[in-house]
PDB file of C-alpha atoms in Angstrom:
ATOM      1  CA  ASP A   1      -7.652   0.333  15.065  1.00 81.00           C
ATOM      2  CA  SER A   2      -5.885   2.219  12.226  1.00 81.00           C
ATOM      3  CA  GLY A   3      -9.533   3.639  10.985  1.00 92.00           C
ATOM      4  CA  VAL A   4      -9.066   2.369   7.546  1.00 96.00           C
ATOM      5  CA  THR A   5     -12.151   0.050   6.951  1.00 97.00           C
ATOM      6  CA  GLN A   6     -12.213  -2.716   4.193  1.00 97.00           C
ATOM      7  CA  THR A   7     -14.752  -5.047   3.531  1.00 97.00           C
ATOM      8  CA  PRO A   8     -15.386  -8.016   2.746  1.00 97.00           C
ATOM      9  CA  LYS A   9     -12.729  -9.710   5.328  1.00 96.00           C
ATOM     10  CA  HIS A  10     -13.013 -12.889   3.936  1.00 97.00           C
ATOM     11  CA  LEU A  11     -13.538 -13.565   0.096  1.00 97.00           C
ATOM     12  CA  ILE A  12     -13.885 -17.324  -1.686  1.00 97.00           C
ATOM     13  CA  THR A  13     -14.433 -17.037  -5.229  1.00 97.00           C
ATOM     14  CA  ALA A  14     -13.878 -19.211  -8.542  1.00 97.00           C
ATOM     15  CA  THR A  15     -11.101 -19.028 -11.097  1.00 97.00           C
ATOM     16  CA  GLY A  16     -12.514 -16.797 -13.903  1.00 97.00           C
ATOM     17  CA  GLN A  17     -14.816 -14.518 -11.926  1.00 97.00           C
ATOM     18  CA  ARG A  18     -14.849 -10.858 -10.693  1.00 98.00           C
ATOM     19  CA  VAL A  19     -14.618  -9.327  -7.839  1.00 98.00           C
ATOM     20  CA  THR A  20     -14.483  -5.920  -5.685  1.00 98.00           C
ATOM     21  CA  LEU A  21     -12.683  -5.011  -2.683  1.00 98.00           C
ATOM     22  CA  ARG A  22     -13.934  -1.740  -0.960  1.00 98.00           C
ATOM     23  CA  CYS A  23     -12.043   0.527   1.267  1.00 98.00           C
ATOM     24  CA  SER A  24     -12.933   3.502   3.256  1.00 97.00           C
ATOM     25  CA  PRO A  25      -9.653   5.874   4.349  1.00 96.00           C
ATOM     26  CA  ARG A  26      -9.095   7.416   7.762  1.00 94.00           C
ATOM     27  CA  SER A  27     -11.691  10.477   7.941  1.00 91.00           C
ATOM     28  CA  GLY A  28      -9.402  13.672   6.369  1.00 87.00           C
ATOM     29  CA  ASP A  29      -7.330  11.321   4.510  1.00 90.00           C
ATOM     30  CA  LEU A  30      -7.225  12.223   1.041  1.00 88.00           C
ATOM     31  CA  SER A  31      -5.192   9.311  -0.265  1.00 89.00           C
ATOM     32  CA  VAL A  32      -5.401   5.843  -0.800  1.00 93.00           C
ATOM     33  CA  TYR A  33      -2.995   3.384  -1.598  1.00 93.00           C
ATOM     34  CA  TRP A  34      -3.706  -0.747  -2.417  1.00 95.00           C
ATOM     35  CA  TYR A  35      -1.078  -3.302  -1.777  1.00 95.00           C
ATOM     36  CA  GLN A  36      -1.395  -7.072  -2.085  1.00 95.00           C
ATOM     37  CA  GLN A  37       0.460  -9.807   0.467  1.00 93.00           C
ATOM     38  CA  SER A  38       1.291 -13.094  -1.100  1.00 89.00           C
ATOM     39  CA  LEU A  39       1.601 -16.199   1.321  1.00 78.00           C
ATOM     40  CA  ASP A  40       4.525 -15.173   3.109  1.00 69.00           C
ATOM     41  CA  GLN A  41       5.447 -12.392   0.593  1.00 74.00           C
ATOM     42  CA  GLY A  42       6.160  -8.870   1.220  1.00 81.00           C
ATOM     43  CA  LEU A  43       4.041  -5.904   0.377  1.00 87.00           C
ATOM     44  CA  GLN A  44       3.447  -5.315  -3.166  1.00 89.00           C
ATOM     45  CA  PHE A  45       2.370  -1.843  -4.325  1.00 88.00           C
ATOM     46  CA  LEU A  46      -0.222  -1.736  -6.563  1.00 93.00           C
ATOM     47  CA  ILE A  47      -2.212   1.908  -6.600  1.00 92.00           C
ATOM     48  CA  GLN A  48      -2.344   4.844  -5.401  1.00 90.00           C
ATOM     49  CA  TYR A  49      -5.230   7.695  -5.437  1.00 91.00           C
ATOM     50  CA  TYR A  50      -5.374  11.073  -4.390  1.00 88.00           C
ATOM     51  CA  ASN A  51      -8.616  13.209  -3.746  1.00 89.00           C
ATOM     52  CA  GLY A  52     -10.206  10.699  -6.549  1.00 92.00           C
ATOM     53  CA  GLU A  53      -6.947  10.581  -9.528  1.00 91.00           C
ATOM     54  CA  GLU A  54      -5.052   7.820  -9.890  1.00 91.00           C
ATOM     55  CA  ARG A  55      -1.108   9.285  -8.612  1.00 86.00           C
ATOM     56  CA  ALA A  56       0.883   5.865  -9.030  1.00 84.00           C
ATOM     57  CA  LYS A  57       1.180   2.846 -10.404  1.00 85.00           C
ATOM     58  CA  GLY A  58       2.705  -0.368  -9.157  1.00 85.00           C
ATOM     59  CA  ASN A  59       3.095  -3.577  -9.774  1.00 81.00           C
ATOM     60  CA  ILE A  60      -1.022  -3.829 -10.781  1.00 91.00           C
ATOM     61  CA  LEU A  61      -1.726  -6.321 -13.729  1.00 93.00           C
ATOM     62  CA  GLU A  62      -4.272  -5.358 -16.220  1.00 95.00           C
ATOM     63  CA  ARG A  63      -6.919  -7.572 -15.179  1.00 96.00           C
ATOM     64  CA  PHE A  64      -7.176  -5.242 -11.845  1.00 96.00           C
ATOM     65  CA  SER A  65      -8.429  -1.901 -11.566  1.00 96.00           C
ATOM     66  CA  ALA A  66      -9.425   0.871  -8.810  1.00 97.00           C
ATOM     67  CA  GLN A  67     -11.245   3.737  -8.535  1.00 97.00           C
ATOM     68  CA  GLN A  68     -11.045   6.419  -5.849  1.00 97.00           C
ATOM     69  CA  PHE A  69     -15.338   8.164  -5.534  1.00 96.00           C
ATOM     70  CA  PRO A  70     -15.853  11.450  -4.819  1.00 95.00           C
ATOM     71  CA  ASP A  71     -16.520  10.549  -0.580  1.00 95.00           C
ATOM     72  CA  LEU A  72     -12.989   9.100  -0.764  1.00 95.00           C
ATOM     73  CA  HIS A  73     -13.975   5.392  -0.495  1.00 96.00           C
ATOM     74  CA  SER A  74     -11.532   3.278  -2.978  1.00 98.00           C
ATOM     75  CA  GLU A  75     -12.674  -0.248  -4.422  1.00 98.00           C
ATOM     76  CA  LEU A  76     -10.269  -2.522  -6.233  1.00 98.00           C
ATOM     77  CA  ASN A  77     -11.383  -4.597  -8.871  1.00 98.00           C
ATOM     78  CA  LEU A  78     -10.274  -7.773  -9.847  1.00 97.00           C
ATOM     79  CA  SER A  79     -10.956  -9.679 -12.894  1.00 97.00           C
ATOM     80  CA  SER A  80      -9.941 -13.233 -14.553  1.00 97.00           C
ATOM     81  CA  LEU A  81      -9.467 -14.214 -11.767  1.00 97.00           C
ATOM     82  CA  GLU A  82      -6.248 -16.625 -11.232  1.00 97.00           C
ATOM     83  CA  LEU A  83      -5.631 -18.965  -8.759  1.00 96.00           C
ATOM     84  CA  GLY A  84      -2.188 -17.015  -8.331  1.00 94.00           C
ATOM     85  CA  ASP A  85      -4.491 -13.864  -7.504  1.00 96.00           C
ATOM     86  CA  SER A  86      -4.990 -15.333  -4.143  1.00 96.00           C
ATOM     87  CA  ALA A  87      -3.785 -13.318  -1.570  1.00 96.00           C
ATOM     88  CA  LEU A  88      -4.245 -10.708   1.440  1.00 95.00           C
ATOM     89  CA  TYR A  89      -5.507  -7.255  -0.333  1.00 97.00           C
ATOM     90  CA  PHE A  90      -4.954  -4.182   1.984  1.00 96.00           C
ATOM     91  CA  CYS A  91      -5.747  -0.535   1.838  1.00 97.00           C
ATOM     92  CA  ALA A  92      -4.019   2.379   3.228  1.00 94.00           C
ATOM     93  CA  SER A  93      -4.164   6.121   3.593  1.00 92.00           C
ATOM     94  CA  SER A  94      -2.676   9.144   4.297  1.00 86.00           C
ATOM     95  CA  VAL A  95      -3.683  12.470   4.894  1.00 77.00           C
ATOM     96  CA  MET A  96      -1.920  14.141   2.325  1.00 66.00           C
ATOM     97  CA  ARG A  97      -0.842  13.312  -2.226  1.00 58.00           C
ATOM     98  CA  ASP A  98       2.834  13.334  -1.244  1.00 58.00           C
ATOM     99  CA  SER A  99       2.455  12.556   2.970  1.00 54.00           C
ATOM    100  CA  TYR A 100       4.648   9.539   4.066  1.00 70.00           C
ATOM    101  CA  GLU A 101       2.631   8.233   7.226  1.00 81.00           C
ATOM    102  CA  GLN A 102      -0.168   5.275   5.911  1.00 87.00           C
ATOM    103  CA  TYR A 103      -2.074   3.728   8.338  1.00 91.00           C
ATOM    104  CA  PHE A 104      -3.636   0.241   6.871  1.00 94.00           C
ATOM    105  CA  GLY A 105      -6.889  -1.496   7.302  1.00 96.00           C
ATOM    106  CA  PRO A 106      -7.225  -4.762   8.270  1.00 95.00           C
ATOM    107  CA  GLY A 107      -6.906  -6.430   4.752  1.00 96.00           C
ATOM    108  CA  THR A 108      -9.370  -8.772   2.739  1.00 97.00           C
ATOM    109  CA  ARG A 109      -8.430 -12.196   2.726  1.00 96.00           C
ATOM    110  CA  LEU A 110      -9.301 -13.277  -1.482  1.00 97.00           C
ATOM    111  CA  THR A 111      -9.191 -17.186  -2.132  1.00 97.00           C
ATOM    112  CA  VAL A 112      -9.528 -18.159  -6.046  1.00 97.00           C
ATOM    113  CA  THR A 113     -10.436 -21.974  -5.822  1.00 96.00           C
TER     114      THR A 113
ATOM    115  CA  GLY B   1      12.863   1.981 -10.815  1.00 76.00           C
ATOM    116  CA  GLU B   2      14.026   1.525  -6.953  1.00 82.00           C
ATOM    117  CA  ASN B   3      14.948  -1.328  -5.525  1.00 89.00           C
ATOM    118  CA  VAL B   4      14.689  -2.421  -1.427  1.00 94.00           C
ATOM    119  CA  GLU B   5      16.892  -4.992  -0.342  1.00 95.00           C
ATOM    120  CA  GLN B   6      16.281  -6.268   3.109  1.00 96.00           C
ATOM    121  CA  HIS B   7      18.352  -8.517   5.738  1.00 97.00           C
ATOM    122  CA  PRO B   8      18.077 -11.116   7.378  1.00 97.00           C
ATOM    123  CA  SER B   9      15.183 -12.561   5.899  1.00 95.00           C
ATOM    124  CA  THR B  10      14.772 -14.551   9.597  1.00 96.00           C
ATOM    125  CA  LEU B  11      16.036 -13.155  12.697  1.00 97.00           C
ATOM    126  CA  SER B  12      16.139 -15.213  16.102  1.00 98.00           C
ATOM    127  CA  VAL B  13      17.553 -13.762  19.454  1.00 97.00           C
ATOM    128  CA  GLN B  14      16.817 -14.024  23.257  1.00 98.00           C
ATOM    129  CA  GLU B  15      14.479 -12.284  25.186  1.00 97.00           C
ATOM    130  CA  GLY B  16      16.885  -9.313  25.949  1.00 97.00           C
ATOM    131  CA  ASP B  17      19.341  -9.319  23.785  1.00 97.00           C
ATOM    132  CA  SER B  18      19.303  -6.415  20.776  1.00 98.00           C
ATOM    133  CA  ALA B  19      17.870  -7.298  17.391  1.00 98.00           C
ATOM    134  CA  VAL B  20      19.191  -5.024  13.786  1.00 98.00           C
ATOM    135  CA  ILE B  21      17.765  -5.582  10.077  1.00 98.00           C
ATOM    136  CA  LYS B  22      18.983  -4.034   7.569  1.00 98.00           C
ATOM    137  CA  CYS B  23      18.248  -2.648   4.164  1.00 98.00           C
ATOM    138  CA  THR B  24      19.600  -0.925   1.162  1.00 97.00           C
ATOM    139  CA  TYR B  25      18.159   1.174  -1.416  1.00 96.00           C
ATOM    140  CA  SER B  26      19.063   1.953  -4.717  1.00 94.00           C
ATOM    141  CA  ASP B  27      17.388   5.407  -5.841  1.00 90.00           C
ATOM    142  CA  SER B  28      19.269   8.456  -4.013  1.00 90.00           C
ATOM    143  CA  ALA B  29      16.247  10.333  -4.886  1.00 88.00           C
ATOM    144  CA  SER B  30      14.301   8.254  -1.950  1.00 90.00           C
ATOM    145  CA  ASN B  31      13.825  10.684   0.937  1.00 89.00           C
ATOM    146  CA  TYR B  32      11.502   9.164   3.383  1.00 90.00           C
ATOM    147  CA  PHE B  33      11.824   5.701   5.083  1.00 94.00           C
ATOM    148  CA  PRO B  34       9.309   4.026   7.431  1.00 94.00           C
ATOM    149  CA  TRP B  35       9.564   0.658   9.188  1.00 96.00           C
ATOM    150  CA  TYR B  36       6.097  -1.600   9.587  1.00 95.00           C
ATOM    151  CA  LYS B  37       5.732  -4.215  12.169  1.00 96.00           C
ATOM    152  CA  GLN B  38       3.092  -6.732  11.023  1.00 94.00           C
ATOM    153  CA  GLU B  39       2.211  -9.295  13.485  1.00 93.00           C
ATOM    154  CA  LEU B  40       0.635 -12.987  12.374  1.00 87.00           C
ATOM    155  CA  GLY B  41      -2.621 -12.054  10.359  1.00 84.00           C
ATOM    156  CA  LYS B  42      -2.584  -8.530  11.208  1.00 90.00           C
ATOM    157  CA  ARG B  43      -2.470  -5.497   9.595  1.00 93.00           C
ATOM    158  CA  PRO B  44       0.991  -3.616   8.940  1.00 93.00           C
ATOM    159  CA  GLN B  45       1.540  -1.058  11.463  1.00 93.00           C
ATOM    160  CA  LEU B  46       4.355   2.001  11.206  1.00 92.00           C
ATOM    161  CA  ILE B  47       6.458   1.840  14.378  1.00 95.00           C
ATOM    162  CA  ILE B  48       9.105   4.439  13.599  1.00 95.00           C
ATOM    163  CA  ASP B  49      10.415   6.299  10.305  1.00 93.00           C
ATOM    164  CA  ILE B  50      12.949   8.633   9.315  1.00 93.00           C
ATOM    165  CA  ARG B  51      13.805  11.097   6.424  1.00 88.00           C
ATOM    166  CA  SER B  52      16.291  11.661   4.502  1.00 81.00           C
ATOM    167  CA  ASN B  53      17.369  15.052   6.081  1.00 80.00           C
ATOM    168  CA  VAL B  54      18.043  12.921   9.540  1.00 81.00           C
ATOM    169  CA  GLY B  55      20.707  10.256  10.622  1.00 91.00           C
ATOM    170  CA  GLU B  56      19.184   8.910  13.850  1.00 94.00           C
ATOM    171  CA  LYS B  57      16.140   8.935  14.797  1.00 93.00           C
ATOM    172  CA  LYS B  58      15.203   6.942  18.120  1.00 95.00           C
ATOM    173  CA  ASP B  59      11.659   6.052  20.205  1.00 93.00           C
ATOM    174  CA  GLN B  60      12.078   4.362  23.467  1.00 95.00           C
ATOM    175  CA  ARG B  61      13.453   0.725  22.300  1.00 97.00           C
ATOM    176  CA  ILE B  62      13.259   1.192  18.705  1.00 98.00           C
ATOM    177  CA  ALA B  63      15.486   3.128  16.631  1.00 97.00           C
ATOM    178  CA  VAL B  64      16.493   3.859  12.923  1.00 97.00           C
ATOM    179  CA  THR B  65      19.522   5.016  11.222  1.00 96.00           C
ATOM    180  CA  LEU B  66      20.162   6.332   7.591  1.00 96.00           C
ATOM    181  CA  ASN B  67      23.557   6.537   5.728  1.00 94.00           C
ATOM    182  CA  LYS B  68      22.103   8.171   2.682  1.00 92.00           C
ATOM    183  CA  THR B  69      26.017   8.050   1.417  1.00 92.00           C
ATOM    184  CA  ALA B  70      25.788   4.516   1.349  1.00 93.00           C
ATOM    185  CA  LYS B  71      22.402   4.421   0.945  1.00 94.00           C
ATOM    186  CA  HIS B  72      21.383   2.186   3.934  1.00 95.00           C
ATOM    187  CA  PHE B  73      19.010   2.140   6.755  1.00 97.00           C
ATOM    188  CA  SER B  74      18.732  -0.183   9.614  1.00 98.00           C
ATOM    189  CA  LEU B  75      16.176  -1.064  12.680  1.00 98.00           C
ATOM    190  CA  HIS B  76      17.407  -1.918  16.048  1.00 98.00           C
ATOM    191  CA  ILE B  77      15.387  -3.134  18.934  1.00 98.00           C
ATOM    192  CA  THR B  78      16.680  -3.086  22.199  1.00 97.00           C
ATOM    193  CA  GLU B  79      15.796  -5.363  25.186  1.00 97.00           C
ATOM    194  CA  THR B  80      13.948  -7.286  23.123  1.00 98.00           C
ATOM    195  CA  GLN B  81      10.478  -8.895  24.094  1.00 97.00           C
ATOM    196  CA  PRO B  82       8.814 -11.576  22.938  1.00 96.00           C
ATOM    197  CA  GLU B  83       5.948  -9.209  22.099  1.00 96.00           C
ATOM    198  CA  ASP B  84       8.466  -7.707  19.464  1.00 97.00           C
ATOM    199  CA  SER B  85       7.972 -10.862  17.822  1.00 97.00           C
ATOM    200  CA  ALA B  86       6.690 -10.085  14.198  1.00 96.00           C
ATOM    201  CA  VAL B  87       7.878  -9.313  10.482  1.00 95.00           C
ATOM    202  CA  TYR B  88       8.948  -6.635  10.161  1.00 97.00           C
ATOM    203  CA  PHE B  89       8.595  -4.438   6.584  1.00 96.00           C
ATOM    204  CA  CYS B  90      11.388  -1.461   6.069  1.00 96.00           C
ATOM    205  CA  ALA B  91      10.027   0.779   2.722  1.00 93.00           C
ATOM    206  CA  ALA B  92      11.589   3.576   0.910  1.00 92.00           C
ATOM    207  CA  GLU B  93       9.566   6.261  -0.635  1.00 87.00           C
ATOM    208  CA  MET B  94      10.227   8.879  -3.222  1.00 82.00           C
ATOM    209  CA  ASN B  95       8.460  11.813  -5.251  1.00 76.00           C
ATOM    210  CA  SER B  96       9.428  11.382  -8.565  1.00 68.00           C
ATOM    211  CA  GLY B  97       7.395  13.394 -11.609  1.00 65.00           C
ATOM    212  CA  GLY B  98       4.616  14.475  -8.579  1.00 62.00           C
ATOM    213  CA  TYR B  99       4.018  11.213  -7.813  1.00 64.00           C
ATOM    214  CA  GLN B 100       4.884   9.227  -4.478  1.00 68.00           C
ATOM    215  CA  LYS B 101       6.357   6.103  -5.170  1.00 77.00           C
ATOM    216  CA  VAL B 102       6.992   3.589  -2.218  1.00 83.00           C
ATOM    217  CA  THR B 103       8.830   0.428  -2.220  1.00 87.00           C
ATOM    218  CA  PHE B 104       8.912  -2.382   0.348  1.00 90.00           C
ATOM    219  CA  GLY B 105      11.317  -4.464   1.373  1.00 93.00           C
ATOM    220  CA  THR B 106      10.767  -8.201   2.040  1.00 91.00           C
ATOM    221  CA  GLY B 107      10.664  -8.481   5.408  1.00 94.00           C
ATOM    222  CA  THR B 108      12.656 -10.074   8.368  1.00 96.00           C
ATOM    223  CA  LYS B 109      10.610 -12.356  10.196  1.00 95.00           C
ATOM    224  CA  LEU B 110      11.475 -11.773  13.701  1.00 97.00           C
ATOM    225  CA  GLN B 111      11.361 -14.336  16.389  1.00 97.00           C
ATOM    226  CA  VAL B 112      12.093 -13.090  20.050  1.00 97.00           C
ATOM    227  CA  ILE B 113      12.855 -16.530  22.183  1.00 96.00           C
ATOM    228  CA  PRO B 114      11.575 -16.273  25.946  1.00 94.00           C
TER     229      PRO B 114
END
């Protein structure tokens, strides 16, 4: 157990809908990262937050947004969902802004039908 | 931006043999190179990492080497065991304008045959 929690574990929804994925980092970790992993694909970095502020952006679609709250938990919002958005979404955390070791949560499996 | 290439995409070895996975990166500013192991249906887990001021690092049966000049780094697993079967990802990270950017390789599916 990495100490990073993600909810829900599974999510099934229809095209065009909007969902919110939640992540709670390890106690004391200030950075949160979001990744998308499609079936049999690698990890695509989406976005990073540090202590409530956006720090880095990867290949995140405009339909996706995220935020980190004062209690350091983070939410990833996915809207106008398409079939291709079906994937495993991981959250990871690390203690520092520019630190290196990342601890991954168990992931949320999103299925868009 | 940074580009990380990882080879091979699949690798089968006999139990007890060694396995080597190689990654190359494009941006010389990258300064941290972690390796993650992801078992089927589970989260990626950091297994070893190396920083740009170190050439080699070893942890029991796992070792990582870094060649900054050639911009490549490799994961070496010796005396492989069936439980080593998983997908392995390399990554390259850099600090760019105060932002930490991470780029993952495409993964190597390692199968250890008993």
